[in-house]
Amino acid sequence: MDRLKQEEFIEEVKAGNEITSVIGEYVSLRKRGSSFLGLCPFHQEKTPSFNVNPEKQFFYCFGCGTGGDVINFIMRMENLTFPEALNWLAERAGISLPVKETPAEQRAQKEREWLFRLHKLAALYYRKILTETPAGNKARAYLEERGITPAAAEEFLLGYAPDSWTGLVDLFQKKNLSLQAAEKSGLILRGEKGYYDRFRDRLLFPISNPQGRVAAFGGRLLGEGVPKYLNSPETPLFSKGRYLYGLFQAKEAIRREGRAVVVEGYMDLLQAHQAGFKNVVAALGTALTRDQARALRRYTEYAVIAFDADLAGQAAAMRGLDILKENGLQVQVVTLPPGEDPDSLLRKEGPGAFRQLLEASKDLFTFKLDYFLEKAKPGTPEKKAQVVKAILPLLAEEENMVVREEYIRRVAVRLEVSEEAVYTEWRKYARAQRKKKQPLDIKRKSRNTNDITHPAGLPPAAPGKTERETPSHPEREVLRLCLQEKKNLERIKEALSGIDWTVEEYRLFFIRLLEVYTAESWPPPASLFPAELRSLYTELQAENELGLLPPDLDGCCRRLRQLQLSREIRQIQQEVAAAAEDSPELHEKLALLNKLHRQMREEFPSFSGLR
Ligand SMILES: [Zn+2]
């Protein structure tokens, strides 16, 4: 796609996603003057400082300095890259992606869009049958018996597919939709006598994608027969291992509460939701997949697994827990009483009991230790050795030494052996592992050193401090000044020679500014910035537009200069401390330190002490 097309597409996507309506799905906003105000989803706060400006179509938080347009918001909120966020919003607004390389991809995208519309139509049809027709009586009675409230059924758009072969087929025909094309949705099938409905006499659970568009259905049979549960087949919209049921409804609560609870089935999820546990999603099976783990990881680092006790220990479920961990989630496991699932437990014992179980959840290590202990039922020394052997790889996964020691202690206590014995086994195991791994590590290291490049000849930012800073960070203020006026850029470039940037993103932004110096208009248009810098670009622009603490150029440069001197002094102080007593090196360093201190006093007389 050429640049112009790309820009047009971006504008189209923004126009199709009004910012207050998008943000309103995540943050409850109230009108104040010409803008909207709410609690910032990006930092913890009690009084709202998160502003959404519908006129200019941007948001800005006075608390943490996050801001930008609707694309930036979705990038942050859904943890997506710029192109991903663009597609996400395009999908939300039903805008087809711009001309892609191949016509085949275009067709595929059109088809997906059409299939989404088909699913929406079907969901509304099934919903209507459930709520408004005599045919829905049976399903309504079933929901009542299972203790599902009408409100929960409404929120999750539950429906009922009547006991008929052509209910949906007839509807599609009435709407002049091609049945042949509709077959791809998996909602209807073709038989000898023509097309017929896949779902018959089933309570239906629409499965939404993270944007809230129905992409598939799960159906529970209400009469006799098999299978009891039937899902949509694999379609261009749906593949089973990719979706978490209820993620769209739960994602905001997951983010707010900082963790997700994963249950197994539809009923578990509905019971949990209506009992006030809004951060619950259902895995639709016990074996969690990498796609599901990644989907969760967008919203939280913590996952609590509440599976049926008999299932949780099975190999597939165990593997699923490892997959969560491998994808950066910290996993806790709830131990439910035997024979219970969250659905039955919530109905029998109420939310209090479920909450207690959640609070008493075990970390993954303890859960596995218990599992191995139970399975091996140790007693004999051989059995104990077996358990230790099964546990050692788990210890290796834990990189934190303190935590590892604690694990070793626990294993020893539980097996009634000495800590030394477990520790010795661990050392043997670790040594063997190291030997296996070493050649690889060395290779990786040497490649990395060759990779380092310094664009535009500037030194790289100081390590370990690349996180985003608040609007008052002097480097950020400098960038805002540069965007305000071109001549500021020149002066700053001069003033900053010899000064290291501490925030990598700011450094890259500054380099880009120098590169686009010849741009005709100033500030340079957003299109001149690569995707990874756009979010910062809009934030800085928003800050400038809001007239946020107009920084003064000389003051900024002085502060940066001062910070640089402080850093150098700290560095030399450390070297002095490390130098051998009375060595020539030490004297040299001390002289340098004196010089730097003098410089500091001369340039910044009011400055006392180092920060
Ligand atoms: Zn904020």
Coordinates of C-alpha atoms and ligand atoms in Angstrom, one line a residue:
M1 CA 0.0 0.0 0.0
D2 CA 1.5 3.4 -0.9
R3 CA 1.7 6.1 1.7
L4 CA -1.3 8.1 0.4
K5 CA -3.6 5.1 0.4
Q6 CA -2.4 4.3 3.9
E7 CA -3.2 7.8 5.1
E8 CA -6.6 7.7 3.6
F9 CA -7.3 4.4 5.2
I10 CA -6.2 5.7 8.6
E11 CA -8.5 8.6 8.2
E12 CA -11.4 6.4 7.2
V13 CA -10.8 4.1 10.2
K14 CA -10.7 7.1 12.6
A15 CA -13.8 8.5 11.1
G16 CA -15.6 5.2 11.6
N17 CA -14.6 5.0 15.2
E18 CA -15.8 8.0 17.1
I19 CA -13.4 8.3 20.0
T20 CA -15.9 8.8 22.8
S21 CA -17.9 5.7 21.7
V22 CA -14.8 3.6 21.5
I23 CA -13.4 4.8 24.9
G24 CA -16.8 4.6 26.4
E25 CA -16.7 0.8 26.0
Y26 CA -13.8 0.8 28.4
V27 CA -14.1 3.8 30.6
S28 CA -17.3 5.3 32.0
L29 CA -17.3 8.9 30.8
R30 CA -19.3 11.9 31.9
K31 CA -19.6 15.1 30.0
R32 CA -17.9 18.2 31.3
G33 CA -18.0 21.2 29.2
S34 CA -17.1 20.3 25.7
S35 CA -15.2 17.2 26.7
F36 CA -15.7 14.0 28.6
L37 CA -14.0 13.0 31.8
G38 CA -13.4 9.6 33.4
L39 CA -11.0 7.5 35.5
C40 CA -7.8 6.8 33.6
P41 CA -7.5 3.2 32.5
F42 CA -3.7 3.5 32.3
H43 CA -2.9 4.4 35.9
Q44 CA -4.6 4.1 39.3
E45 CA -6.5 7.1 40.3
K46 CA -9.5 8.1 42.5
T47 CA -10.4 11.4 41.0
P48 CA -10.8 11.5 37.2
S49 CA -8.1 13.2 35.2
F50 CA -8.7 11.3 31.9
N51 CA -10.1 13.7 29.2
V52 CA -11.7 12.8 25.9
N53 CA -12.1 15.6 23.5
P54 CA -14.8 14.7 20.8
E55 CA -14.1 17.8 18.8
K56 CA -10.4 17.1 18.3
Q57 CA -10.9 13.4 18.6
F58 CA -8.1 12.8 21.1
F59 CA -7.8 11.7 24.7
Y60 CA -5.3 12.9 27.3
C61 CA -4.7 12.0 30.9
F62 CA -3.4 14.8 33.1
G63 CA -2.3 12.3 35.7
C64 CA 0.1 10.1 33.7
G65 CA 0.5 12.0 30.5
T66 CA -0.9 9.3 28.2
G67 CA -2.7 10.6 25.3
G68 CA -3.4 10.4 21.6
D69 CA -6.1 9.5 19.1
V70 CA -8.4 6.5 19.0
I71 CA -5.7 4.3 17.4
N72 CA -3.3 5.1 20.2
F73 CA -6.0 4.3 22.7
I74 CA -6.6 0.9 21.3
M75 CA -2.9 0.2 20.9
R76 CA -2.5 0.8 24.6
M77 CA -5.7 -0.8 25.8
E78 CA -5.5 -3.9 23.7
N79 CA -1.7 -4.0 23.7
L80 CA -1.5 -4.0 19.9
T81 CA 1.0 -2.6 17.4
F82 CA -0.1 0.3 15.2
P83 CA -1.1 -1.9 12.2
E84 CA -2.9 -4.3 14.5
A85 CA -4.8 -1.6 16.2
L86 CA -5.7 -0.2 12.8
N87 CA -7.1 -3.5 11.7
W88 CA -8.8 -4.0 15.0
L89 CA -10.7 -0.7 14.6
A90 CA -11.4 -1.3 10.9
E91 CA -13.0 -4.6 11.9
R92 CA -15.0 -2.9 14.7
A93 CA -16.4 -0.3 12.2
G94 CA -16.9 -2.9 9.5
I95 CA -14.5 -1.1 7.2
S96 CA -12.8 -3.5 4.8
L97 CA -9.0 -3.3 4.7
P98 CA -7.6 -1.3 1.8
V99 CA -6.3 -2.8 -1.3
K100 CA -3.9 -5.5 -0.3
E101 CA -1.3 -7.2 -2.5
T102 CA -3.6 -9.9 -3.8
P103 CA -7.2 -9.9 -4.9
A104 CA -7.5 -13.2 -3.0
E105 CA -6.9 -11.4 0.3
Q106 CA -9.4 -8.8 -0.6
R107 CA -12.0 -11.4 -1.3
A108 CA -11.2 -13.2 2.0
Q109 CA -11.7 -9.9 3.9
K110 CA -15.0 -9.2 2.2
E111 CA -16.1 -12.7 2.9
R112 CA -15.2 -12.4 6.6
E113 CA -17.2 -9.2 6.8
W114 CA -20.2 -10.8 5.2
L115 CA -20.0 -13.8 7.6
F116 CA -19.9 -11.5 10.6
R117 CA -23.1 -10.0 9.4
L118 CA -24.6 -13.4 9.0
H119 CA -23.7 -14.3 12.5
K120 CA -25.2 -11.1 13.8
L121 CA -28.4 -11.9 12.0
A122 CA -28.5 -15.4 13.3
A123 CA -27.7 -14.3 16.9
L124 CA -30.7 -11.9 16.8
Y125 CA -32.9 -14.5 15.3
Y126 CA -32.0 -17.1 18.0
R127 CA -32.3 -14.5 20.7
K128 CA -35.8 -13.6 19.5
I129 CA -36.9 -17.2 19.5
L130 CA -35.7 -17.6 23.1
T131 CA -37.3 -14.4 24.5
E132 CA -40.4 -13.8 22.4
T133 CA -41.8 -17.1 21.1
P134 CA -43.6 -20.1 22.5
A135 CA -40.9 -22.3 21.0
G136 CA -38.5 -20.6 23.4
N137 CA -40.5 -21.8 26.5
K138 CA -38.4 -24.9 26.9
A139 CA -35.1 -23.0 26.8
R140 CA -36.4 -20.3 29.2
A141 CA -37.4 -23.0 31.6
Y142 CA -34.0 -24.6 31.3
L143 CA -32.3 -21.4 32.1
E144 CA -34.5 -20.8 35.1
E145 CA -33.8 -24.3 36.4
R146 CA -30.0 -23.7 36.0
G147 CA -30.4 -20.4 37.8
I148 CA -29.3 -18.1 35.0
T149 CA -30.9 -14.7 35.3
P150 CA -32.6 -12.9 32.4
A151 CA -30.0 -10.1 32.8
A152 CA -27.1 -12.5 32.3
A153 CA -28.8 -14.2 29.4
E154 CA -29.3 -10.7 27.8
E155 CA -25.7 -9.6 28.4
F156 CA -24.4 -12.7 26.7
L157 CA -27.0 -12.7 24.0
L158 CA -28.1 -16.3 24.7
G159 CA -30.6 -17.7 22.2
Y160 CA -32.4 -20.8 21.3
A161 CA -32.4 -22.7 18.0
P162 CA -35.8 -24.3 17.7
D163 CA -36.4 -27.9 17.0
S164 CA -36.7 -27.4 13.3
W165 CA -34.6 -28.2 10.3
T166 CA -34.9 -25.0 8.4
G167 CA -35.5 -22.1 10.7
L168 CA -32.4 -20.3 9.9
V169 CA -32.3 -21.5 6.3
D170 CA -35.8 -19.9 5.8
L171 CA -34.6 -16.7 7.3
F172 CA -31.6 -16.5 5.0
Q173 CA -33.8 -17.2 2.1
K174 CA -36.3 -14.6 3.0
K175 CA -33.4 -12.1 3.2
N176 CA -32.2 -13.2 -0.3
L177 CA -28.9 -14.4 1.1
S178 CA -27.0 -17.0 -0.9
L179 CA -27.3 -20.3 0.9
Q180 CA -24.3 -21.6 -0.9
A181 CA -22.2 -18.8 0.4
A182 CA -23.8 -19.0 3.8
E183 CA -22.7 -22.6 4.2
K184 CA -19.2 -21.3 4.9
S185 CA -20.5 -19.8 8.2
G186 CA -21.1 -23.3 9.5
L187 CA -24.5 -22.3 10.6
I188 CA -26.2 -24.2 7.8
L189 CA -25.2 -27.4 6.1
R190 CA -26.1 -29.0 2.8
G191 CA -27.7 -32.4 2.7
E192 CA -29.3 -34.6 0.1
K193 CA -32.6 -32.7 0.3
G194 CA -31.1 -29.2 0.4
Y195 CA -29.8 -26.9 3.1
Y196 CA -30.6 -27.4 6.8
D197 CA -29.7 -25.7 10.1
R198 CA -26.7 -27.0 12.1
F199 CA -28.2 -26.0 15.5
R200 CA -31.5 -27.6 16.4
D201 CA -33.2 -27.7 19.8
R202 CA -30.2 -26.2 21.4
L203 CA -29.6 -23.4 23.8
L204 CA -27.1 -21.2 22.0
F205 CA -24.1 -19.2 23.4
P206 CA -22.8 -16.7 20.9
I207 CA -19.0 -16.6 20.9
S208 CA -17.7 -13.1 20.3
N209 CA -14.3 -12.0 19.1
P210 CA -12.5 -9.4 21.4
Q211 CA -14.3 -6.6 19.5
G212 CA -17.7 -8.0 20.5
R213 CA -18.7 -9.4 17.2
V214 CA -20.3 -12.8 17.1
A215 CA -18.0 -15.2 15.3
A216 CA -19.4 -18.6 16.3
F217 CA -21.9 -20.4 18.5
G218 CA -21.8 -23.0 21.1
G219 CA -24.9 -25.0 21.6
R220 CA -26.2 -27.2 24.3
L221 CA -28.8 -29.8 23.4
L222 CA -32.0 -29.5 25.4
G223 CA -33.6 -32.7 24.4
E224 CA -32.2 -36.3 24.3
G225 CA -29.3 -37.1 22.1
V226 CA -25.7 -36.5 21.3
P227 CA -23.5 -34.6 21.3
K228 CA -24.6 -32.6 24.4
Y229 CA -22.5 -29.7 23.3
L230 CA -21.9 -28.7 19.7
N231 CA -19.8 -25.8 18.6
S232 CA -19.5 -24.0 15.3
P233 CA -17.0 -25.8 13.0
E234 CA -13.8 -24.1 11.9
T235 CA -14.7 -21.2 9.7
P236 CA -12.9 -18.2 8.3
L237 CA -14.1 -16.4 11.5
F238 CA -13.6 -19.1 14.1
S239 CA -11.1 -21.7 15.2
K240 CA -11.8 -23.2 18.6
G241 CA -8.4 -22.8 20.2
R242 CA -8.3 -19.1 19.5
Y243 CA -11.2 -17.9 21.4
L244 CA -12.0 -17.4 25.0
Y245 CA -15.7 -17.3 25.7
G246 CA -16.7 -14.1 27.4
L247 CA -13.5 -12.2 26.9
F248 CA -15.3 -9.3 25.3
Q249 CA -17.6 -8.9 28.3
A250 CA -14.8 -9.6 30.8
K251 CA -11.8 -7.7 29.5
E252 CA -12.5 -4.4 31.2
A253 CA -12.9 -6.1 34.6
I254 CA -9.8 -8.2 34.0
R255 CA -7.8 -5.1 33.4
R256 CA -9.3 -3.3 36.4
E257 CA -8.9 -6.2 38.8
G258 CA -5.5 -7.1 37.5
R259 CA -6.3 -10.8 37.0
A260 CA -8.5 -13.2 35.0
V261 CA -10.3 -16.2 36.3
V262 CA -10.5 -19.0 33.7
V263 CA -13.3 -21.5 34.0
E264 CA -14.2 -24.4 31.8
G265 CA -17.7 -24.1 30.5
Y266 CA -20.5 -21.7 29.5
M267 CA -22.5 -22.3 32.7
D268 CA -19.5 -21.8 34.9
L269 CA -18.9 -18.4 33.3
L270 CA -22.5 -17.3 33.4
Q271 CA -22.9 -18.2 37.1
A272 CA -19.7 -16.4 37.9
H273 CA -20.7 -13.3 36.0
Q274 CA -24.1 -12.9 37.6
A275 CA -22.6 -13.5 41.0
G276 CA -20.4 -10.5 40.4
F277 CA -17.2 -12.1 39.2
K278 CA -16.9 -10.1 36.0
N279 CA -13.3 -11.0 35.3
V280 CA -14.1 -14.6 34.3
V281 CA -13.6 -16.2 30.9
A282 CA -14.3 -19.7 29.8
A283 CA -11.7 -21.8 28.0
L284 CA -14.2 -24.0 26.1
G285 CA -12.2 -27.1 27.1
T286 CA -9.4 -27.7 29.5
A287 CA -6.4 -27.6 27.2
L288 CA -5.6 -24.0 27.0
T289 CA -3.8 -22.9 23.8
R290 CA -1.0 -20.4 23.0
D291 CA -3.5 -18.2 21.2
Q292 CA -5.7 -18.1 24.3
A293 CA -2.8 -17.4 26.5
R294 CA -1.8 -14.5 24.3
A295 CA -5.3 -13.1 24.2
L296 CA -5.4 -13.1 28.0
R297 CA -1.9 -11.6 28.3
R298 CA -3.1 -8.5 26.6
Y299 CA -5.2 -7.6 29.6
T300 CA -3.4 -9.1 32.6
E301 CA -0.3 -10.9 33.9
Y302 CA -2.3 -13.0 36.4
A303 CA -4.6 -16.0 35.6
V304 CA -6.5 -18.0 38.1
I305 CA -7.6 -21.4 36.8
A306 CA -10.8 -22.8 38.3
F307 CA -11.4 -26.1 36.5
D308 CA -13.3 -29.1 37.7
A309 CA -10.9 -30.9 40.2
D310 CA -10.9 -34.2 38.2
L311 CA -9.9 -32.5 35.0
A312 CA -7.4 -30.0 36.2
G313 CA -4.8 -32.7 36.8
Q314 CA -5.1 -34.3 33.5
A315 CA -2.1 -34.1 31.2
A316 CA -3.9 -31.8 28.6
A317 CA -4.9 -29.4 31.3
M318 CA -1.4 -29.4 32.9
R319 CA 0.1 -28.6 29.5
G320 CA -2.4 -25.7 29.2
L321 CA -1.2 -24.3 32.4
D322 CA 2.4 -24.5 31.2
I323 CA 1.4 -22.7 28.1
L324 CA 0.0 -19.9 30.1
K325 CA 3.2 -19.6 32.0
E326 CA 5.3 -19.7 28.9
N327 CA 3.4 -16.8 27.5
G328 CA 4.2 -14.6 30.5
L329 CA 1.2 -15.2 32.8
Q330 CA 1.5 -16.0 36.4
V331 CA -0.7 -18.9 37.1
Q332 CA -2.7 -19.8 40.2
V333 CA -4.9 -22.8 40.5
V334 CA -8.1 -23.1 42.5
T335 CA -8.8 -26.5 44.1
L336 CA -12.5 -27.1 43.9
P337 CA -14.1 -29.7 46.2
P338 CA -14.3 -33.1 44.4
G339 CA -17.2 -33.4 42.0
E340 CA -17.9 -29.6 41.9
D341 CA -17.4 -27.1 39.2
P342 CA -17.8 -23.3 39.6
D343 CA -21.4 -23.5 38.3
S344 CA -22.5 -26.1 41.0
L345 CA -20.4 -24.5 43.7
L346 CA -21.8 -21.0 43.1
R347 CA -25.4 -22.3 43.1
K348 CA -25.0 -24.4 46.2
E349 CA -22.7 -22.2 48.3
G350 CA -22.9 -18.8 46.8
P351 CA -20.3 -16.1 45.9
G352 CA -18.6 -16.1 49.3
A353 CA -17.5 -19.7 49.0
F354 CA -16.2 -19.1 45.5
R355 CA -14.3 -16.0 46.5
Q356 CA -12.7 -17.9 49.4
L357 CA -11.5 -20.6 47.0
L358 CA -10.1 -18.0 44.7
E359 CA -8.2 -16.4 47.5
A360 CA -6.9 -19.8 48.6
S361 CA -5.6 -20.7 45.1
K362 CA -2.2 -22.3 44.8
D363 CA 0.7 -21.2 42.7
L364 CA 1.5 -23.5 39.8
F365 CA 4.4 -25.0 41.6
T366 CA 2.5 -26.0 44.7
F367 CA -0.4 -27.3 42.6
K368 CA 2.0 -29.5 40.6
L369 CA 3.8 -30.7 43.7
D370 CA 0.5 -31.7 45.3
Y371 CA -0.4 -33.4 42.1
F372 CA 2.8 -35.4 41.9
L373 CA 2.6 -36.3 45.6
E374 CA -0.9 -37.5 45.2
K375 CA -0.2 -39.5 42.1
A376 CA 3.0 -41.1 43.4
K377 CA 1.5 -41.5 46.9
P378 CA 5.0 -41.6 48.3
G379 CA 6.1 -43.5 51.3
T380 CA 8.9 -45.7 50.0
P381 CA 12.2 -44.0 49.3
E382 CA 11.9 -44.9 45.6
K383 CA 8.6 -43.1 45.4
K384 CA 10.0 -40.1 47.0
A385 CA 12.9 -40.1 44.6
Q386 CA 10.4 -40.3 41.8
V387 CA 8.5 -37.2 43.0
V388 CA 11.8 -35.3 43.3
K389 CA 12.7 -36.2 39.8
A390 CA 9.4 -35.0 38.5
I391 CA 9.7 -31.7 40.4
L392 CA 13.3 -30.8 39.3
P393 CA 12.3 -29.5 35.9
L394 CA 9.8 -27.2 37.6
L395 CA 12.5 -25.8 39.8
A396 CA 14.6 -25.0 36.7
E397 CA 11.8 -22.9 35.3
E398 CA 12.0 -20.6 38.3
E399 CA 14.7 -18.1 37.8
N400 CA 14.4 -16.3 41.1
M401 CA 16.8 -17.9 43.5
V402 CA 14.9 -16.9 46.6
V403 CA 11.7 -18.5 45.3
R404 CA 13.6 -21.6 44.2
E405 CA 15.0 -22.1 47.7
E406 CA 11.6 -21.7 49.1
Y407 CA 10.3 -24.4 46.7
I408 CA 13.1 -26.7 47.7
R409 CA 12.2 -26.2 51.3
R410 CA 8.6 -27.1 50.6
V411 CA 9.5 -30.2 48.7
A412 CA 11.7 -31.4 51.6
V413 CA 9.0 -30.7 54.1
R414 CA 6.3 -32.5 52.1
L415 CA 8.4 -35.5 51.4
E416 CA 9.9 -35.6 54.9
V417 CA 13.4 -35.6 53.6
S418 CA 16.3 -33.2 54.4
E419 CA 16.6 -30.0 52.4
E420 CA 20.2 -30.9 51.7
A421 CA 19.1 -34.1 49.9
V422 CA 16.7 -32.2 47.6
Y423 CA 19.3 -29.4 47.1
T424 CA 21.9 -31.9 46.1
E425 CA 19.6 -33.5 43.5
W426 CA 18.8 -30.1 42.2
R427 CA 22.4 -29.1 41.8
K428 CA 23.1 -32.3 39.9
Y429 CA 20.2 -31.7 37.6
A430 CA 21.0 -28.0 37.0
R431 CA 24.6 -28.9 36.2
A432 CA 23.5 -31.4 33.6
Q433 CA 21.1 -28.9 32.1
R434 CA 23.8 -26.2 31.9
K435 CA 26.1 -28.5 30.0
K436 CA 23.3 -29.2 27.5
K437 CA 22.5 -25.5 27.0
Q438 CA 25.9 -23.8 27.0
P439 CA 26.9 -23.8 23.3
L440 CA 23.7 -22.1 22.5
D441 CA 24.0 -19.3 25.0
I442 CA 27.5 -18.3 23.8
K443 CA 26.2 -18.1 20.2
R444 CA 23.4 -15.9 21.2
K445 CA 25.6 -13.5 23.2
S446 CA 28.1 -12.9 20.4
R447 CA 25.4 -12.2 17.9
N448 CA 23.9 -9.6 20.1
T449 CA 27.0 -7.5 20.4
N450 CA 27.2 -7.3 16.6
D451 CA 23.7 -6.1 16.4
I452 CA 24.1 -2.9 18.3
T453 CA 24.0 0.1 16.0
H454 CA 23.9 3.7 16.8
P455 CA 21.6 5.5 14.3
A456 CA 22.7 9.0 13.2
G457 CA 25.8 8.6 15.2
L458 CA 24.2 9.4 18.5
P459 CA 25.1 7.3 21.5
P460 CA 22.5 4.8 22.7
A461 CA 20.3 5.8 25.6
A462 CA 21.6 4.9 29.0
P463 CA 20.5 1.3 29.8
G464 CA 17.8 0.3 32.2
K465 CA 15.7 3.4 31.9
T466 CA 13.7 3.2 28.8
E467 CA 10.2 3.3 30.3
R468 CA 7.9 6.2 29.5
E469 CA 8.0 9.2 31.7
T470 CA 5.6 11.8 32.8
P471 CA 4.9 15.0 30.8
S472 CA 7.4 17.0 32.9
H473 CA 10.3 14.8 32.0
P474 CA 12.9 17.3 30.6
E475 CA 13.6 15.1 27.5
R476 CA 9.9 15.0 26.7
E477 CA 9.6 18.8 27.2
V478 CA 12.5 19.2 24.7
L479 CA 10.6 17.2 22.1
R480 CA 7.5 19.2 22.6
L481 CA 9.5 22.4 22.1
C482 CA 11.0 20.9 18.9
L483 CA 7.5 20.2 17.6
Q484 CA 6.3 23.7 18.4
E485 CA 8.9 25.5 16.3
K486 CA 11.5 24.4 13.8
K487 CA 14.0 26.9 15.1
N488 CA 13.8 25.3 18.5
L489 CA 15.1 22.1 17.0
E490 CA 18.3 23.8 15.8
R491 CA 19.0 25.4 19.1
I492 CA 18.3 22.2 21.0
K493 CA 20.5 20.2 18.7
E494 CA 23.4 22.5 19.6
A495 CA 22.6 22.7 23.3
L496 CA 22.3 18.9 23.6
S497 CA 25.6 17.9 21.9
G498 CA 27.4 15.6 24.3
I499 CA 24.3 14.8 26.3
D500 CA 23.0 11.2 26.5
W501 CA 19.3 10.6 26.2
T502 CA 17.9 8.4 29.0
V503 CA 14.7 7.3 27.4
E504 CA 15.3 5.3 24.2
E505 CA 11.9 6.3 22.7
Y506 CA 12.7 10.0 23.1
R507 CA 16.1 9.6 21.6
L508 CA 14.6 7.8 18.5
F509 CA 12.0 10.5 18.2
F510 CA 14.6 13.2 18.3
I511 CA 16.6 11.5 15.6
R512 CA 13.5 11.3 13.5
L513 CA 12.9 15.0 13.9
L514 CA 16.4 15.7 12.7
E515 CA 15.8 13.4 9.7
V516 CA 12.5 15.2 8.7
Y517 CA 14.0 18.6 9.2
T518 CA 13.3 19.6 5.6
A519 CA 9.6 18.9 5.9
E520 CA 7.6 21.7 4.3
S521 CA 5.2 22.2 7.2
W522 CA 6.0 22.3 10.8
P523 CA 5.2 20.4 13.0
P524 CA 5.9 17.7 10.5
P525 CA 2.8 15.6 9.7
A526 CA 2.3 12.3 11.5
S527 CA 2.8 10.4 8.3
L528 CA 6.5 11.1 8.4
F529 CA 6.8 9.2 11.7
P530 CA 7.1 5.4 11.8
A531 CA 4.3 3.5 13.4
E532 CA 6.2 2.9 16.7
L533 CA 6.6 6.6 17.2
R534 CA 3.1 7.7 16.3
S535 CA 1.7 7.2 19.7
L536 CA 4.4 9.5 21.2
Y537 CA 3.8 12.0 18.4
T538 CA 0.1 12.3 19.1
E539 CA 0.8 12.5 22.8
L540 CA 3.2 15.4 22.4
Q541 CA 0.9 17.2 20.0
A542 CA -2.0 16.8 22.4
E543 CA 0.2 18.2 25.2
N544 CA 1.1 21.1 23.0
E545 CA -2.5 21.7 22.0
L546 CA -3.6 21.7 25.6
G547 CA -0.9 24.3 26.4
L548 CA 0.4 22.0 29.1
L549 CA 3.0 23.8 31.3
P550 CA 4.7 25.6 28.4
P551 CA 8.3 24.6 28.9
D552 CA 11.0 27.2 28.3
L553 CA 13.8 26.1 26.1
D554 CA 16.8 27.4 28.1
G555 CA 15.4 25.9 31.3
C556 CA 15.0 22.5 29.7
C557 CA 18.5 22.5 28.3
R558 CA 19.9 23.5 31.6
R559 CA 18.1 20.7 33.4
L560 CA 19.3 18.2 30.9
R561 CA 22.9 19.4 31.2
Q562 CA 22.6 19.3 35.0
L563 CA 21.2 15.7 34.9
Q564 CA 24.0 14.7 32.6
L565 CA 26.6 16.1 35.0
S566 CA 25.0 14.4 37.9
R567 CA 25.1 11.1 36.0
E568 CA 28.8 11.5 35.2
I569 CA 29.6 12.4 38.8
R570 CA 27.8 9.3 40.1
Q571 CA 29.6 7.2 37.5
I572 CA 33.1 8.5 38.6
Q573 CA 32.2 8.1 42.3
Q574 CA 31.5 4.5 41.6
E575 CA 34.8 4.1 39.8
V576 CA 36.6 5.8 42.7
A577 CA 35.0 3.4 45.1
A578 CA 36.1 0.4 43.0
A579 CA 39.7 1.6 42.3
A580 CA 42.6 0.1 44.2
E581 CA 44.0 2.2 47.1
D582 CA 46.7 4.6 46.2
S583 CA 46.8 3.5 42.6
P584 CA 47.6 6.1 39.8
E585 CA 44.1 5.3 38.5
L586 CA 42.5 6.4 41.7
H587 CA 44.3 9.8 41.7
E588 CA 43.3 10.3 38.1
K589 CA 39.7 9.6 38.9
L590 CA 39.7 11.9 42.0
A591 CA 41.1 14.7 39.9
L592 CA 38.3 14.2 37.4
L593 CA 35.7 14.1 40.1
N594 CA 37.0 17.4 41.5
K595 CA 36.8 18.9 38.1
L596 CA 33.2 17.7 37.6
H597 CA 32.2 19.0 41.0
R598 CA 33.7 22.4 40.2
Q599 CA 31.9 22.5 36.9
M600 CA 28.7 21.7 38.6
R601 CA 29.1 24.5 41.1
E602 CA 30.0 27.0 38.5
E603 CA 27.2 26.1 36.1
F604 CA 24.6 25.5 38.6
P605 CA 25.4 27.5 41.8
S606 CA 22.0 26.8 43.3
F607 CA 22.3 23.1 42.9
S608 CA 23.3 21.3 46.1
G609 CA 23.9 17.6 46.3
L610 CA 23.2 14.9 43.7
R611 CA 19.9 13.4 43.0
Ligands
ZN1 ZN -3.6 8.3 33.5

